[in-house]
Tab-separated table of C-alpha atoms and ligand atoms in Angstrom:
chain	number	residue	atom	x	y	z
A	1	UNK	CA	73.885	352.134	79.297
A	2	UNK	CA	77.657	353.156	77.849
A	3	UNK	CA	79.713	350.473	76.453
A	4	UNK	CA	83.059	349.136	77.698
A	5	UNK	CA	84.989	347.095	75.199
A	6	UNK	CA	87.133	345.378	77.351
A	7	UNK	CA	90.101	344.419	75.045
A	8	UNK	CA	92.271	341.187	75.690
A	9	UNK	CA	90.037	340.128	78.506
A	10	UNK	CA	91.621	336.786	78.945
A	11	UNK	CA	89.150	334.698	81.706
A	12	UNK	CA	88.458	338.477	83.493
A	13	UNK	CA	85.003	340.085	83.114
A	14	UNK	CA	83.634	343.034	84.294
A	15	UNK	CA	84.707	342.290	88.302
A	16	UNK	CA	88.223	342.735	87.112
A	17	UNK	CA	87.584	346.182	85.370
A	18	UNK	CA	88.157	349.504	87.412
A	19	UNK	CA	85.726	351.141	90.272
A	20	UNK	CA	84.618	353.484	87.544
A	21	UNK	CA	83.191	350.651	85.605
A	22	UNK	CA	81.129	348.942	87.932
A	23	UNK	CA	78.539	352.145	88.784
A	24	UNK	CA	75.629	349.910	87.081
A	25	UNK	CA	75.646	352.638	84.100
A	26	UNK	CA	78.290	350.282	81.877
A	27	UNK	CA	77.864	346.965	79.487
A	28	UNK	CA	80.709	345.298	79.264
A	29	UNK	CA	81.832	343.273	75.851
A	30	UNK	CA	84.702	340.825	75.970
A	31	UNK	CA	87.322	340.830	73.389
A	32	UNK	CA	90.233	338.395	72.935
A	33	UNK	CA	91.924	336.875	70.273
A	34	UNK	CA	91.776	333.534	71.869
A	35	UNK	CA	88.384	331.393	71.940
A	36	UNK	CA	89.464	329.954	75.004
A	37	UNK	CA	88.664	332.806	77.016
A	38	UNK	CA	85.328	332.971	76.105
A	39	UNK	CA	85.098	336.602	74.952
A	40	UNK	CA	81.591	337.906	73.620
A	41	UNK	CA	84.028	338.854	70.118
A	42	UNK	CA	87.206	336.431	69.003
A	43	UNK	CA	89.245	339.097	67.283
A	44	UNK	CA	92.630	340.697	67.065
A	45	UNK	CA	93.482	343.690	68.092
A	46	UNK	CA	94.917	344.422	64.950
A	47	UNK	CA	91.999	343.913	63.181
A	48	UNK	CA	89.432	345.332	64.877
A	49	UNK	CA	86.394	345.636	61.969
A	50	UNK	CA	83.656	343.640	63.300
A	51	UNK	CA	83.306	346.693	65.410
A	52	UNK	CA	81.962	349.613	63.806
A	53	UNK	CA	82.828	353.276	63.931
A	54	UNK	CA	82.750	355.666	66.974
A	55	UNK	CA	80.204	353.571	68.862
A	56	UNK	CA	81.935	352.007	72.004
A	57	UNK	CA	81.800	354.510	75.060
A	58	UNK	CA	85.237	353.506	76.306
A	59	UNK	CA	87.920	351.079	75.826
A	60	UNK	CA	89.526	349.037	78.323
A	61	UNK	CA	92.672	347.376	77.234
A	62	UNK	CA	95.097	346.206	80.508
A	63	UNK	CA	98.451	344.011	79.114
A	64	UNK	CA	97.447	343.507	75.626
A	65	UNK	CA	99.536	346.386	73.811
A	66	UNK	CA	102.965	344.452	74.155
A	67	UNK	CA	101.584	341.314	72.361
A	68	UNK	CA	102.245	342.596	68.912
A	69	UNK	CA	105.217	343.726	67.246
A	70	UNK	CA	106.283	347.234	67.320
A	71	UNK	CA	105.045	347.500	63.213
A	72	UNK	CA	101.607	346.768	64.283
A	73	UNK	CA	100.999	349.018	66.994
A	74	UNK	CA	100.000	352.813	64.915
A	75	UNK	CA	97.240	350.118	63.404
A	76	UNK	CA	96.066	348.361	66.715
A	77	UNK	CA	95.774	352.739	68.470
A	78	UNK	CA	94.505	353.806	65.549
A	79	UNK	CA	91.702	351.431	65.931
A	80	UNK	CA	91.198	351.986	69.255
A	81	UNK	CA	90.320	355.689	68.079
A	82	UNK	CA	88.630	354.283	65.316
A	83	UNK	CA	86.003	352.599	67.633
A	84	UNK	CA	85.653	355.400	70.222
A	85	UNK	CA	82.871	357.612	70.532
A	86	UNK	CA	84.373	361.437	70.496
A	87	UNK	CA	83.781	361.772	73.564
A	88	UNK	CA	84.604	358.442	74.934
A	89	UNK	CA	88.017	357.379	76.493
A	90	UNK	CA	90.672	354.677	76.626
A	91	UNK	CA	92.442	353.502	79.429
A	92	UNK	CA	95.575	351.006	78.605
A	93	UNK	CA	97.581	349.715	80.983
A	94	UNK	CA	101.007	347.936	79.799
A	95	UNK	CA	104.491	347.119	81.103
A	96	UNK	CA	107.069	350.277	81.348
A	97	UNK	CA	110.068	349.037	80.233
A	98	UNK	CA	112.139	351.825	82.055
A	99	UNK	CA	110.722	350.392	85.253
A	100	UNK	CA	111.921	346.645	84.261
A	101	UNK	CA	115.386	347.859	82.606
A	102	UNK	CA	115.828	349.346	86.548
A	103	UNK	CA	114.784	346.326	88.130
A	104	UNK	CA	117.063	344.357	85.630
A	105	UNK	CA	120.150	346.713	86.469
A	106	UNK	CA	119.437	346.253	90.110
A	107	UNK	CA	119.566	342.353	89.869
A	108	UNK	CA	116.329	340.887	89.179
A	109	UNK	CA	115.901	339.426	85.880
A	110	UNK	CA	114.607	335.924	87.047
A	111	UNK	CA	113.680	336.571	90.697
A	112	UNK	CA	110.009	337.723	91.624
A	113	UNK	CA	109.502	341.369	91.172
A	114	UNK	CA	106.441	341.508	92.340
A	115	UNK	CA	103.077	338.703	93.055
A	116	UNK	CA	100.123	338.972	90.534
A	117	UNK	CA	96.856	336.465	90.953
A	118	UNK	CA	98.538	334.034	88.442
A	119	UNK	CA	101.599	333.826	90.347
A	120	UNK	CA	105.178	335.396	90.576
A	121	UNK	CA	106.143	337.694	88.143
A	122	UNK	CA	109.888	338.301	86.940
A	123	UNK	CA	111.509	341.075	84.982
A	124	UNK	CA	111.823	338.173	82.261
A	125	UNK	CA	107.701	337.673	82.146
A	126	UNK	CA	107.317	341.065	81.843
A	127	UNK	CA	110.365	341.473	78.702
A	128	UNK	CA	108.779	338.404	76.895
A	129	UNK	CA	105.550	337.192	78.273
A	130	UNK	CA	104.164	335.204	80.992
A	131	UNK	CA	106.371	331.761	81.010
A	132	UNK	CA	103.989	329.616	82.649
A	133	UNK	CA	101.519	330.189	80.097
A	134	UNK	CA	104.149	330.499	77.132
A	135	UNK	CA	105.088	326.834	78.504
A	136	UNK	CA	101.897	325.358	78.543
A	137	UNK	CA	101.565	325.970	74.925
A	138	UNK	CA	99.865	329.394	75.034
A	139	UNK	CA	101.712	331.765	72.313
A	140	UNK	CA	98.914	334.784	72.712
A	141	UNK	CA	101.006	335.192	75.985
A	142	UNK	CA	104.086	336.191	74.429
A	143	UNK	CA	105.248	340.104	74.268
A	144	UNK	CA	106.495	341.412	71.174
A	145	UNK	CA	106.964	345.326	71.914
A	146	UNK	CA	107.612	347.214	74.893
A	147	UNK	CA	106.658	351.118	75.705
A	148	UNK	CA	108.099	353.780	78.074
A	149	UNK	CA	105.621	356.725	79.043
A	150	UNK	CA	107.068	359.043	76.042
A	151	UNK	CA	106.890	356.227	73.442
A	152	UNK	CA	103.312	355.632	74.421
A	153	UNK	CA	102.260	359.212	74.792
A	154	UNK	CA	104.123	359.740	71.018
A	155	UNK	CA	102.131	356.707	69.626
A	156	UNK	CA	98.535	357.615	71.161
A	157	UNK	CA	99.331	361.474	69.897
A	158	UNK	CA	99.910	359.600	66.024
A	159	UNK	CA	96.874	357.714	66.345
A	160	UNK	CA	94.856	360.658	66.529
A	161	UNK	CA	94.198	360.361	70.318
A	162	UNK	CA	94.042	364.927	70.952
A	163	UNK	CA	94.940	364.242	74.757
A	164	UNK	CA	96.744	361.621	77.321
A	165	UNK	CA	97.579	361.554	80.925
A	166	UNK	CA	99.771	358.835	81.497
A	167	UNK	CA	101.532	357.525	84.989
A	168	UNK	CA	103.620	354.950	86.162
A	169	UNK	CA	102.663	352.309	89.268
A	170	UNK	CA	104.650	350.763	91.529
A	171	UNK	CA	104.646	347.446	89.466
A	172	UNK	CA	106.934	348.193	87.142
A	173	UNK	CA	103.628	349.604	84.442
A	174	UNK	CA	101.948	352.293	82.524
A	175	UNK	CA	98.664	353.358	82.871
A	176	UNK	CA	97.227	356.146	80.498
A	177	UNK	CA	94.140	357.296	79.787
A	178	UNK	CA	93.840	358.787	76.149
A	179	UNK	CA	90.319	360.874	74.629
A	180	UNK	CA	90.034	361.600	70.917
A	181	UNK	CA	89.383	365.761	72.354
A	182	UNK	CA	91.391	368.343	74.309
A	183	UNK	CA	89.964	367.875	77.738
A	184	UNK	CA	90.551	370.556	80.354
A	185	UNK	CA	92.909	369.631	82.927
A	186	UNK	CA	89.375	369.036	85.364
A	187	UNK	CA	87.504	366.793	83.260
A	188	UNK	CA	90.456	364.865	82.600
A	189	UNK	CA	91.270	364.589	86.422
A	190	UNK	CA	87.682	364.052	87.006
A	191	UNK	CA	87.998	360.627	85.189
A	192	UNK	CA	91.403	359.717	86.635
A	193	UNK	CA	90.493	360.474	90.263
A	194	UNK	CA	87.210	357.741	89.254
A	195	UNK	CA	90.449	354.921	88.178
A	196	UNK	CA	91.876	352.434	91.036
A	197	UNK	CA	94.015	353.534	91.742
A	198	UNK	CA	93.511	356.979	90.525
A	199	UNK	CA	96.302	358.188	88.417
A	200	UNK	CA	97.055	360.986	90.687
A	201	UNK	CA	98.031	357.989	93.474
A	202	UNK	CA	100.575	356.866	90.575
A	203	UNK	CA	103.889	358.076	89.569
A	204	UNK	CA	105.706	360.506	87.588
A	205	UNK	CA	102.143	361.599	85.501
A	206	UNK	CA	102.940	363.174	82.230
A	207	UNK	CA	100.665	364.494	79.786
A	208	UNK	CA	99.863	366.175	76.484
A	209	UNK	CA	96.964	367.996	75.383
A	210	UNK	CA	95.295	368.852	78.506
A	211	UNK	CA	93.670	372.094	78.486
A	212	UNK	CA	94.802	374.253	81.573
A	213	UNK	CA	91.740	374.821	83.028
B	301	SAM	C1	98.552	339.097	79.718
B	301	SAM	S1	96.915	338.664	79.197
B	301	SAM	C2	95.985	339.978	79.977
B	301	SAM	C3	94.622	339.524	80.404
B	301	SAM	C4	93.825	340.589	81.189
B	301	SAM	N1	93.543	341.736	80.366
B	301	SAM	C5	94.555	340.989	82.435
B	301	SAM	O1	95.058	342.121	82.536
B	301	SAM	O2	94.623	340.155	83.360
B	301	SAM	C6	96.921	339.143	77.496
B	301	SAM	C7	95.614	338.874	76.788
B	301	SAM	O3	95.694	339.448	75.470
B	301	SAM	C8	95.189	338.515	74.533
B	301	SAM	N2	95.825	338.784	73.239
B	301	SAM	C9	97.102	338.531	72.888
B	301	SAM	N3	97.333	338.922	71.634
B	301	SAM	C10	96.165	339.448	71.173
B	301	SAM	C11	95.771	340.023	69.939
B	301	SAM	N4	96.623	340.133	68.924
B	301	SAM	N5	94.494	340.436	69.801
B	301	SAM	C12	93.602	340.324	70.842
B	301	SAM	N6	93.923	339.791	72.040
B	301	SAM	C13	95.202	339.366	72.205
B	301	SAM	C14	95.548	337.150	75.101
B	301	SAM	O4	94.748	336.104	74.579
B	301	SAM	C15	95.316	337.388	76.591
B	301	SAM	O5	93.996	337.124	76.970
């Protein structure tokens, strides 16, 4: 079996994760920072030592990178890395704030940009964190950074991550996919075509790293 740490889980488990995930070949482990979500590890994503080195297959992280400040995220990447098997991979979805600075410019700051399971989501939610949680007392909601596709792609490159393909979706996010090797352009597809949706079905892809072959 290969290992999927599936960062910032909140209440998901491994139904939530991405077709590519649920072939039977992948364990799952549940990380969060809050013991209310009943991960399998309470821990912080800046702090990531009870896990050791280079022994998770791939890391799973979707809306998790934008709740800590800008200082702490070279430390939260780096540990990503840190964690990863060479020839493992992680996939990190977050908000692209280019998308929500449009969306913002074209009138919707408080209206509904687009419906998630929890409910409407605003261009506010996605600039600050998810109100209705924020409200009900839930500060791990809150967003403290924000990332366009370059500021990612320059932060995954410092961390030590050798290659990144990284696209935009039609709800206002990022989704890259970042290996610790130079991956030819194939093997790298290979993967993405595997993600739902596959990052080729995204937007505006841009990468670094990827061999050419
Ligand atoms: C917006 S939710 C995303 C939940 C789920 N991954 C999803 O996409 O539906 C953010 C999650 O990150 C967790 N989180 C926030 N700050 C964290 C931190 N510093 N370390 C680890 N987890 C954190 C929260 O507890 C919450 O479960």
């Amino acid at each position: 079996m290969k290992t999927v740490l599936h960062v910032g889980c909140g209440g998901n488990d491994i139904r939530s994760l991405p077709i590519l995930f649920q072939d039977g070949e992948w364990e799952e482990i549940r990380y969060d920072i809050d013991p209310a979500a009943l991960p399998d590890v309470v821990g912080r994503l800046q702090d990531m030592s009870l896990l050791e080195d280079g022994t998770i297959d791939a890391i799973f992280s979707s809306h998790n990178i934008e709740h800590v400040w800008a200082f702490e995220v070279p430390g939260v990447l780096s540990e990503f890395r840190r964690i990863l098997k060479s020839e493992g991979f992680a996939l990190i979805l977050c908000p692209d704030v280019v998308s929500v600075a449009q969306a913002i410019i074209h009138g919707y700051l408080e209206e509904t940009v687009y419906e998630s399971p929890a409910g409407p989501i605003t261009a506010m939610d996605i600039l600050y964190g998810y109100h209705a949680s924020i409200k009900e007392g839930n500060y791990f909601m809150a967003h403290k950074t924000a990332f366009t596709a370059d500021t990612l792609a320059r932060h995954l490159d410092i961390a030590g991550f050798a290659s990144s393909l990284i696209a935009r979706d039609k709800l206002l996010g990022l989704h890259a996919l970042a290996f610790p090797t130079v991956l030819s352009k194939d093997a790298a597809e290979a993967i993405a075509s595997r993600l739902q949706p596959p990052v080729d079905a995204l937007i505006e892809v841009c990468s670094y790293g990827i061999g050419s072959t």
